[in-house]
Tab-separated table of C-alpha atoms and ligand atoms in Angstrom:
chain	number	residue	atom	x	y	z
A	732	MET	CA	0.231	0.027	0.002
A	733	ALA	CA	1.301	3.157	-0.908
A	734	GLU	CA	2.370	5.708	2.408
A	735	ARG	CA	-0.396	6.707	4.310
A	736	ALA	CA	-1.255	9.463	7.286
A	737	TYR	CA	-3.413	8.220	9.756
A	738	PHE	CA	-6.039	10.943	11.819
A	739	ASP	CA	-8.289	9.492	13.197
A	740	TRP	CA	-6.589	8.818	16.900
A	741	ASN	CA	-9.725	9.288	18.609
A	742	ALA	CA	-11.439	6.569	16.751
A	743	THR	CA	-8.492	4.338	18.285
A	744	ALA	CA	-4.643	5.079	18.839
A	745	PRO	CA	-1.378	3.003	17.466
A	746	LEU	CA	-0.208	0.494	19.691
A	747	ARG	CA	2.713	1.862	21.919
A	748	ALA	CA	5.628	-0.492	21.326
A	749	GLU	CA	6.079	-0.323	25.403
A	750	ALA	CA	2.059	-1.864	25.158
A	751	ARG	CA	3.440	-4.082	22.407
A	752	ALA	CA	6.324	-5.392	24.658
A	753	ALA	CA	4.766	-6.469	27.715
A	754	MET	CA	1.966	-7.683	25.863
A	755	ALA	CA	4.322	-9.632	24.306
A	756	ALA	CA	5.691	-10.940	27.655
A	757	ALA	CA	2.522	-11.642	29.087
A	758	TRP	CA	1.554	-13.816	26.711
A	759	GLY	CA	4.382	-15.762	27.295
A	760	LEU	CA	3.185	-16.560	30.904
A	761	THR	CA	0.586	-19.230	31.257
A	762	GLY	CA	-0.845	-18.562	34.921
A	763	ASN	CA	-4.950	-17.443	35.675
A	764	ALA	CA	-3.959	-14.708	37.457
A	765	SER	CA	-6.669	-16.308	40.258
A	766	SER	CA	-4.328	-19.182	40.800
A	767	VAL	CA	-1.885	-19.433	44.445
A	768	HIS	CA	0.696	-21.167	42.433
A	769	THR	CA	4.115	-19.623	40.945
A	770	GLU	CA	2.661	-19.261	37.490
A	771	GLY	CA	-1.093	-17.568	38.906
A	772	ARG	CA	1.141	-15.005	41.044
A	773	ALA	CA	3.184	-14.208	38.088
A	774	ALA	CA	-0.103	-13.203	36.236
A	775	ARG	CA	-1.536	-11.528	39.252
A	776	ARG	CA	1.922	-8.982	39.865
A	777	LEU	CA	1.313	-8.514	36.124
A	778	VAL	CA	-2.409	-7.454	36.622
A	779	GLU	CA	-1.398	-5.958	39.453
A	780	GLU	CA	1.095	-3.673	38.404
A	781	ALA	CA	-1.475	-2.133	35.361
A	782	ARG	CA	-3.955	-1.203	37.932
A	783	ALA	CA	-1.178	0.886	40.137
A	784	SER	CA	-0.050	2.285	36.286
A	785	VAL	CA	-3.472	3.211	35.567
A	786	ALA	CA	-4.172	4.797	38.840
A	787	ALA	CA	-1.096	6.924	38.913
A	788	LEU	CA	-2.601	8.206	35.198
A	789	VAL	CA	-5.364	9.728	37.347
A	790	GLY	CA	-3.772	10.307	40.695
A	791	ALA	CA	-5.942	7.501	41.917
A	792	GLU	CA	-5.784	4.682	44.190
A	793	ALA	CA	-5.140	1.738	42.644
A	794	LYS	CA	-7.692	-0.212	45.156
A	795	GLY	CA	-10.319	1.865	43.095
A	796	VAL	CA	-9.245	0.376	39.987
A	797	THR	CA	-11.761	-1.971	38.319
A	798	PHE	CA	-10.638	-3.214	34.981
A	799	THR	CA	-13.229	-4.117	32.088
A	800	SER	CA	-13.377	-4.899	28.658
A	801	GLY	CA	-12.949	-1.186	27.922
A	802	ALA	CA	-15.068	2.449	28.553
A	803	THR	CA	-18.160	1.422	27.303
A	804	GLU	CA	-17.881	-1.415	29.842
A	805	ALA	CA	-16.624	1.001	32.507
A	806	ASN	CA	-19.650	3.691	32.068
A	807	MET	CA	-22.185	0.530	32.060
A	808	LEU	CA	-20.530	-0.037	36.125
A	809	ALA	CA	-20.611	3.478	37.012
A	810	LEU	CA	-24.061	4.343	35.574
A	811	THR	CA	-26.004	2.476	38.568
A	812	PRO	CA	-28.526	3.800	40.991
A	813	ALA	CA	-27.419	0.880	43.286
A	814	LEU	CA	-24.119	3.120	44.926
A	815	GLU	CA	-22.660	3.187	48.460
A	816	ILE	CA	-20.222	5.634	50.426
A	817	GLY	CA	-18.526	5.164	53.251
A	818	GLY	CA	-20.920	1.976	53.572
A	819	ARG	CA	-23.754	3.549	53.643
A	820	LYS	CA	-26.288	3.011	51.151
A	821	GLU	CA	-27.196	5.822	48.770
A	822	PRO	CA	-29.355	5.121	45.810
A	823	ARG	CA	-28.822	7.906	42.994
A	824	ASP	CA	-33.117	8.555	42.209
A	825	ARG	CA	-32.083	10.172	38.739
A	826	LEU	CA	-28.799	9.973	36.466
A	827	PHE	CA	-28.179	13.463	34.293
A	828	VAL	CA	-25.525	12.936	31.438
A	829	SER	CA	-24.657	15.844	29.261
A	830	SER	CA	-26.269	15.656	25.767
A	831	ILE	CA	-23.112	15.195	24.269
A	832	GLU	CA	-22.119	12.443	25.746
A	833	HIS	CA	-20.940	8.970	23.867
A	834	PRO	CA	-23.710	6.492	23.379
A	835	SER	CA	-22.808	3.928	26.192
A	836	VAL	CA	-23.324	6.982	28.303
A	837	ARG	CA	-26.601	8.961	26.213
A	838	GLY	CA	-28.401	5.607	26.802
A	839	GLY	CA	-28.259	5.720	30.270
A	840	GLY	CA	-26.472	2.456	31.598
A	841	ARG	CA	-28.489	0.420	33.979
A	842	PHE	CA	-30.991	3.436	35.149
A	843	PRO	CA	-34.585	3.134	33.975
A	844	ALA	CA	-34.895	5.266	30.783
A	845	SER	CA	-37.749	7.079	32.794
A	846	SER	CA	-34.920	8.328	35.644
A	847	VAL	CA	-32.242	9.875	32.879
A	848	GLU	CA	-32.194	13.117	31.930
A	849	GLN	CA	-30.116	14.772	29.175
A	850	LEU	CA	-28.304	18.250	30.117
A	851	PRO	CA	-28.140	20.862	27.690
A	852	VAL	CA	-25.136	22.084	26.195
A	853	THR	CA	-24.540	25.701	24.546
A	854	GLY	CA	-23.338	26.232	20.626
A	855	ASP	CA	-19.644	25.807	21.539
A	856	GLY	CA	-21.107	22.633	23.027
A	857	LEU	CA	-20.078	23.174	26.572
A	858	VAL	CA	-22.621	22.046	29.524
A	859	ASP	CA	-24.424	24.857	30.314
A	860	LEU	CA	-23.596	25.725	33.603
A	861	ALA	CA	-26.553	27.644	34.320
A	862	GLU	CA	-28.915	25.175	33.856
A	863	LEU	CA	-27.449	22.455	35.817
A	864	GLU	CA	-27.783	23.733	39.233
A	865	PRO	CA	-32.032	24.345	38.657
A	866	ARG	CA	-32.047	21.024	36.696
A	867	LEU	CA	-30.256	19.790	39.697
A	868	LEU	CA	-32.800	20.323	42.093
A	869	ARG	CA	-35.552	17.840	39.966
A	870	ALA	CA	-33.528	14.899	42.818
A	871	GLU	CA	-32.667	14.111	46.089
A	872	ARG	CA	-29.552	12.227	44.865
A	873	PRO	CA	-28.435	12.899	41.595
A	874	LEU	CA	-26.071	10.788	39.828
A	875	VAL	CA	-24.499	13.000	37.274
A	876	SER	CA	-22.179	11.926	34.300
A	877	VAL	CA	-20.323	14.297	32.306
A	878	MET	CA	-17.679	13.704	29.687
A	879	LEU	CA	-14.136	14.960	29.820
A	880	ALA	CA	-12.996	15.961	26.293
A	881	ASN	CA	-15.571	15.196	23.760
A	882	ASN	CA	-14.582	12.584	20.713
A	883	GLU	CA	-16.292	14.751	18.006
A	884	THR	CA	-14.859	18.102	18.790
A	885	GLY	CA	-12.342	17.659	21.223
A	886	VAL	CA	-13.913	20.518	23.613
A	887	ILE	CA	-13.448	20.230	27.442
A	888	GLN	CA	-15.676	20.736	30.119
A	889	PRO	CA	-14.735	22.581	33.065
A	890	ILE	CA	-15.482	19.260	35.392
A	891	ALA	CA	-13.920	20.994	38.793
A	892	GLU	CA	-16.869	23.791	38.093
A	893	ILE	CA	-19.317	20.531	37.900
A	894	ALA	CA	-18.410	18.918	40.379
A	895	ALA	CA	-18.610	21.529	42.870
A	896	ILE	CA	-22.299	22.439	41.675
A	897	VAL	CA	-22.915	18.279	41.583
A	898	HIS	CA	-21.732	18.030	45.078
A	899	ALA	CA	-23.198	21.184	46.565
A	900	ALA	CA	-26.620	19.382	45.069
A	901	HIS	CA	-25.545	15.686	46.813
A	902	GLY	CA	-24.892	14.721	43.648
A	903	ILE	CA	-21.800	12.186	42.250
A	904	LEU	CA	-20.136	12.953	39.373
A	905	HIS	CA	-18.902	10.445	37.169
A	906	VAL	CA	-16.458	11.046	34.359
A	907	ASP	CA	-16.048	10.240	30.797
A	908	ALA	CA	-12.353	10.399	30.577
A	909	VAL	CA	-11.513	8.338	27.653
A	910	GLN	CA	-10.547	11.568	25.012
A	911	GLY	CA	-8.741	13.119	27.725
A	912	ALA	CA	-6.770	10.943	29.498
A	913	GLY	CA	-3.410	10.796	28.340
A	914	ARG	CA	-3.913	14.135	26.783
A	915	ILE	CA	-4.168	16.276	29.344
A	916	ASP	CA	-4.330	16.476	33.055
A	917	CYS	CA	-6.401	13.907	34.242
A	918	SER	CA	-6.428	13.919	38.057
A	919	ILE	CA	-8.790	12.642	39.542
A	920	ASP	CA	-8.781	14.740	42.659
A	921	GLU	CA	-8.274	17.920	40.658
A	922	LEU	CA	-11.476	17.181	38.705
A	923	GLY	CA	-13.192	16.348	41.666
A	924	ALA	CA	-14.936	13.525	40.101
A	925	ASP	CA	-16.097	10.800	42.010
A	926	LEU	CA	-15.826	7.838	39.383
A	927	LEU	CA	-14.104	7.777	36.292
A	928	SER	CA	-13.959	5.893	33.061
A	929	VAL	CA	-10.993	4.836	30.786
A	930	SER	CA	-10.287	3.102	27.938
A	931	SER	CA	-6.705	1.854	26.929
A	932	HIS	CA	-6.737	2.349	22.864
A	933	LYS	CA	-7.022	5.613	22.997
A	934	LEU	CA	-3.476	6.093	24.755
A	935	GLY	CA	-1.795	3.467	22.797
A	936	GLY	CA	-3.012	0.130	24.673
A	937	PRO	CA	-4.552	-2.456	23.020
A	938	GLN	CA	-8.738	-2.709	22.230
A	939	GLY	CA	-10.954	-4.358	24.282
A	940	ALA	CA	-9.235	-3.069	27.829
A	941	GLY	CA	-10.553	-0.396	30.041
A	942	ALA	CA	-11.467	0.568	33.849
A	943	LEU	CA	-13.574	2.486	35.837
A	944	VAL	CA	-11.485	3.956	38.669
A	945	ARG	CA	-13.489	4.874	41.913
A	946	ARG	CA	-12.544	7.266	44.747
A	947	GLY	CA	-12.444	7.402	48.316
A	948	ASP	CA	-14.825	5.637	49.796
A	949	ILE	CA	-17.559	5.209	46.770
A	950	HIS	CA	-18.372	1.597	46.357
A	951	ILE	CA	-20.706	-0.012	43.264
A	952	VAL	CA	-23.647	-1.961	44.663
A	953	GLU	CA	-24.567	-3.648	41.987
A	954	VAL	CA	-22.260	-6.147	40.180
A	955	LEU	CA	-21.408	-6.090	36.356
A	956	ILE	CA	-21.102	-9.136	35.497
A	957	LYS	CA	-21.886	-12.557	38.420
A	958	GLY	CA	-19.546	-14.955	38.347
A	959	GLY	CA	-16.059	-15.553	40.187
A	960	GLY	CA	-15.416	-12.948	41.830
A	961	GLN	CA	-12.919	-11.263	40.048
A	962	GLU	CA	-12.125	-7.551	40.280
A	963	ARG	CA	-13.408	-7.848	43.953
A	964	GLY	CA	-16.681	-9.153	42.406
A	965	LEU	CA	-17.352	-6.436	40.500
A	966	ARG	CA	-16.605	-8.076	36.969
A	967	ALA	CA	-15.958	-11.615	36.911
A	968	GLY	CA	-14.480	-13.497	34.201
A	969	THR	CA	-10.699	-15.003	34.146
A	970	GLU	CA	-8.802	-11.631	33.649
A	971	ASN	CA	-7.379	-10.413	30.573
A	972	VAL	CA	-3.740	-10.700	31.390
A	973	ALA	CA	-2.182	-9.170	28.312
A	974	ALA	CA	-4.413	-6.612	27.397
A	975	ILE	CA	-4.465	-5.647	30.571
A	976	ALA	CA	-0.635	-4.984	31.009
A	977	GLY	CA	-0.632	-3.716	27.738
A	978	PHE	CA	-3.116	-1.198	28.970
A	979	GLY	CA	-0.765	-0.124	32.111
A	980	ALA	CA	2.404	0.101	29.842
A	981	ALA	CA	0.697	2.286	27.549
A	982	ALA	CA	-0.597	4.537	30.618
A	983	VAL	CA	2.542	4.835	31.967
A	984	ALA	CA	4.165	5.915	28.326
A	985	ALA	CA	0.879	8.001	27.825
A	986	ASN	CA	1.605	10.242	31.612
A	987	ALA	CA	5.024	10.293	30.452
A	988	ALA	CA	5.600	11.434	27.568
A	989	ARG	CA	1.817	13.853	27.892
A	990	GLN	CA	3.301	17.431	28.585
A	991	ALA	CA	5.590	17.008	25.816
A	992	ASP	CA	3.236	15.836	23.382
A	993	ALA	CA	0.382	18.308	23.731
A	994	VAL	CA	2.935	21.091	23.206
A	995	ARG	CA	3.864	18.905	19.704
A	996	MET	CA	0.443	18.834	19.225
A	997	THR	CA	-1.014	21.130	19.820
A	998	ALA	CA	1.830	23.280	17.545
A	999	LEU	CA	0.334	20.801	14.413
A	1000	ARG	CA	-3.188	21.253	15.371
A	1001	ASP	CA	-2.862	24.793	14.409
A	1002	LYS	CA	-1.164	24.384	11.504
A	1003	PHE	CA	-3.667	22.016	10.291
A	1004	GLU	CA	-6.163	24.279	10.970
A	1005	ALA	CA	-4.343	27.783	9.726
A	1006	GLY	CA	-3.621	25.667	6.564
A	1007	LEU	CA	-7.674	24.962	6.189
A	1008	LYS	CA	-8.352	28.088	7.177
A	1009	ALA	CA	-5.887	29.322	4.345
A	1010	ALA	CA	-7.344	26.827	1.252
A	1011	THR	CA	-11.216	27.143	2.662
A	1012	PRO	CA	-12.101	29.775	4.593
A	1013	GLN	CA	-15.430	29.064	4.120
A	1014	ALA	CA	-14.795	26.372	7.192
A	1015	VAL	CA	-16.620	25.988	9.925
A	1016	ILE	CA	-14.368	25.240	12.892
A	1017	PHE	CA	-16.540	23.446	15.828
A	1018	GLY	CA	-16.538	24.253	19.369
A	1019	ALA	CA	-13.400	26.348	18.213
A	1020	GLY	CA	-14.518	29.346	21.271
A	1021	ALA	CA	-14.259	26.981	23.718
A	1022	PRO	CA	-10.653	25.041	25.412
A	1023	ARG	CA	-9.762	22.143	23.622
A	1024	LEU	CA	-7.655	19.041	23.034
A	1025	PRO	CA	-4.729	19.559	21.665
A	1026	ASN	CA	-4.978	17.108	18.828
A	1027	THR	CA	-9.068	17.393	17.438
A	1028	THR	CA	-9.913	19.627	14.726
A	1029	LEU	CA	-14.460	19.019	14.170
A	1030	PHE	CA	-15.200	20.982	10.833
A	1031	ALA	CA	-17.345	21.513	7.881
A	1032	ILE	CA	-17.090	22.997	4.501
A	1033	PRO	CA	-21.132	24.332	3.686
A	1034	GLY	CA	-22.825	21.947	0.722
A	1035	MET	CA	-20.098	19.402	1.265
A	1036	LYS	CA	-21.262	15.839	2.571
A	1037	ALA	CA	-18.896	14.015	4.960
A	1038	GLU	CA	-18.670	11.318	3.263
A	1039	THR	CA	-17.706	12.957	-0.259
A	1040	ALA	CA	-14.413	13.835	1.635
A	1041	ILE	CA	-13.696	11.041	3.359
A	1042	ILE	CA	-13.017	8.861	0.872
A	1043	ALA	CA	-11.888	11.482	-1.835
A	1044	LEU	CA	-9.106	12.244	1.259
A	1045	ASP	CA	-8.917	8.434	1.574
A	1046	LEU	CA	-8.142	7.826	-2.046
A	1047	ASN	CA	-4.945	10.320	-1.513
A	1048	GLY	CA	-3.336	8.443	1.038
A	1049	ILE	CA	-4.911	10.305	4.389
A	1050	ALA	CA	-7.396	8.464	7.242
A	1051	VAL	CA	-9.702	10.929	8.823
A	1052	SER	CA	-13.247	10.456	9.975
A	1053	SER	CA	-16.641	11.636	9.955
A	1054	GLY	CA	-17.786	13.689	13.326
A	1055	SER	CA	-20.296	10.513	14.815
A	1056	ALA	CA	-19.555	7.305	15.926
A	1057	CYS	CA	-20.372	5.609	12.688
A	1058	SER	CA	-20.503	1.733	13.900
A	1059	SER	CA	-22.299	0.488	11.042
A	1060	GLY	CA	-19.775	2.556	8.941
A	1061	LYS	CA	-22.127	4.483	7.695
A	1062	VAL	CA	-22.101	8.228	8.089
A	1063	GLN	CA	-24.606	9.303	10.164
A	1064	ALA	CA	-25.623	13.295	11.362
A	1065	SER	CA	-23.667	13.937	14.264
A	1066	SER	CA	-25.966	14.244	17.773
A	1067	VAL	CA	-23.670	16.422	19.621
A	1068	LEU	CA	-23.425	18.773	16.655
A	1069	ALA	CA	-27.138	18.898	16.795
A	1070	ALA	CA	-27.384	19.073	20.526
A	1071	MET	CA	-24.467	22.179	20.208
A	1072	GLY	CA	-27.779	23.953	17.325
A	1073	VAL	CA	-25.918	23.578	14.194
A	1074	GLU	CA	-28.073	23.798	11.311
A	1075	THR	CA	-28.801	19.848	10.141
A	1076	GLU	CA	-27.399	20.347	6.373
A	1077	LEU	CA	-23.860	21.591	8.013
A	1078	THR	CA	-24.103	18.400	10.716
A	1079	ARG	CA	-23.456	16.393	7.725
A	1080	GLY	CA	-20.426	18.092	6.577
A	1081	ALA	CA	-18.504	17.562	9.640
A	1082	VAL	CA	-14.807	15.838	9.313
A	1083	ARG	CA	-12.827	14.931	12.349
A	1084	VAL	CA	-8.799	15.175	11.883
A	1085	SER	CA	-7.330	13.517	15.521
A	1086	LEU	CA	-3.928	13.074	15.532
A	1087	GLY	CA	-1.615	11.937	18.394
A	1088	TRP	CA	2.149	11.676	19.687
A	1089	SER	CA	3.591	9.681	16.349
A	1090	THR	CA	2.082	12.477	13.570
A	1091	SER	CA	4.494	14.588	12.207
A	1092	GLU	CA	4.986	17.346	10.397
A	1093	ALA	CA	5.313	15.609	6.741
A	1094	ASP	CA	1.855	13.819	8.138
A	1095	VAL	CA	0.358	17.804	8.144
A	1096	GLU	CA	1.710	18.645	5.220
A	1097	CYS	CA	0.442	15.391	3.834
A	1098	LEU	CA	-3.089	15.691	4.615
A	1099	LEU	CA	-2.924	19.634	3.814
A	1100	LYS	CA	-1.751	18.906	0.363
A	1101	ALA	CA	-4.222	16.178	-0.218
A	1102	TRP	CA	-7.257	18.680	1.133
A	1103	ILE	CA	-6.194	20.947	-1.390
A	1104	ASN	CA	-6.506	18.618	-4.127
A	1105	VAL	CA	-9.780	17.279	-3.170
A	1106	ILE	CA	-11.431	20.347	-2.941
A	1107	SER	CA	-10.381	21.501	-5.903
A	1108	SER	CA	-11.087	18.389	-7.483
A	1109	LEU	CA	-14.534	18.677	-6.086
A	1110	LEU	CA	-15.237	22.806	-7.077
A	1111	LYS	CA	-14.250	21.116	-10.827
A	1112	LYS	CA	-17.070	18.589	-10.640
A	1113	HIS	CA	-19.110	20.891	-8.748
A	1114	ALA	CA	-20.146	18.466	-5.846
A	1115	TYR	CA	-21.109	21.392	-3.762
A	1116	ALA	CA	-21.739	25.247	-3.911
A	1117	ALA	CA	-18.813	27.094	-1.811
B	209	PMP	N1	-16.414	7.645	25.594
B	209	PMP	C1	-15.923	7.848	24.443
B	209	PMP	C2	-15.815	9.456	25.178
B	209	PMP	C3	-15.199	7.720	23.840
B	209	PMP	O1	-14.898	7.948	22.261
B	209	PMP	C4	-15.563	6.207	23.303
B	209	PMP	C5	-14.623	5.727	22.254
B	209	PMP	N2	-15.090	5.636	20.931
B	209	PMP	C6	-16.006	5.478	24.342
B	209	PMP	C7	-16.238	5.980	25.430
B	209	PMP	C8	-15.730	3.595	24.105
B	209	PMP	O2	-15.070	3.266	24.197
B	209	PMP	P1	-14.794	2.013	23.898
B	209	PMP	O3	-13.800	1.770	22.977
B	209	PMP	O4	-13.048	1.602	25.282
B	209	PMP	O5	-15.279	0.835	24.553
């Protein structure tokens, strides 16, 4: 295959060398992490080392980390009415989720649909703080779920401010930190989050691993998967030791490189946005007025369909994605942009460029060259009205 440049890091990141090595080493072992013999204890050691590494990524205690099959499952585990604080039953009577959450949160987890309410966002994709407090009054003991950074726009929520409002309303705050972890500071204490979800494959670990991190004395009563009692009884099933070890190694590497990577990614993202604007001044960049991740640009050209741009860029060696998650492979209008009040026609054109630690200046130059190519050929075919 001809050389390609990958700009879909928010969908999944390449496997880090550290994660690959940790997984290869784990695959060389035979033990079940629950077995008491030497082989079992060697597997257990890898799981517990990884637990400490994931905890360190978010400044939490290792005992608060529950490994899952990914963040979808971590979100499912977190979003339950059956919570305890300090051994006291503290059932949640209502779940509030922002209207731009990942589908695994917007679906309401293990709450009945009638107890789930969506929180509005502003035109820039930030949770409307003026609306938050009055809405929380509708519940006695709310559980609130707001993501750290949006997977489509990259917009970063003011989680610490949200946490203060939630806690004043006797609420518990869950934060889906999937897109922020390893890219921006994600300390659970500084964020004020009580529960926090992370995913391995967004930070250079393997797909199919994730974790729910609990702060302090919050306890989940309702088990997610019943069985042999693994993960302190919360999530049964023999641990995927290699995936967990890879996740841990990726967490260490991402944490160590985070600040330097953020500076580099911001410069590359800014270079791309400047080039995009120079080539297509009509481009609309979503969430541009809000704080954003250093690696994400979501944009649209009025009149241009996302599929057209994505396929044309793909033929030019560039992998980008549409704004919306498209599990079926079909591009759907983005519900995130709809929640931000963007008109439907423009949402259909949303293209997401997301980069990462190994993206180079040359990659961005390839992307801009391809973009100019695509735009001029589309203009020639008058496929869209600028
Ligand atoms: N939350 C967000 C914000 C995401 O971007 C994703 C992945 N697209 C998930 C949750 C789900 O993560 P996983 O793929 O590990 O299930």
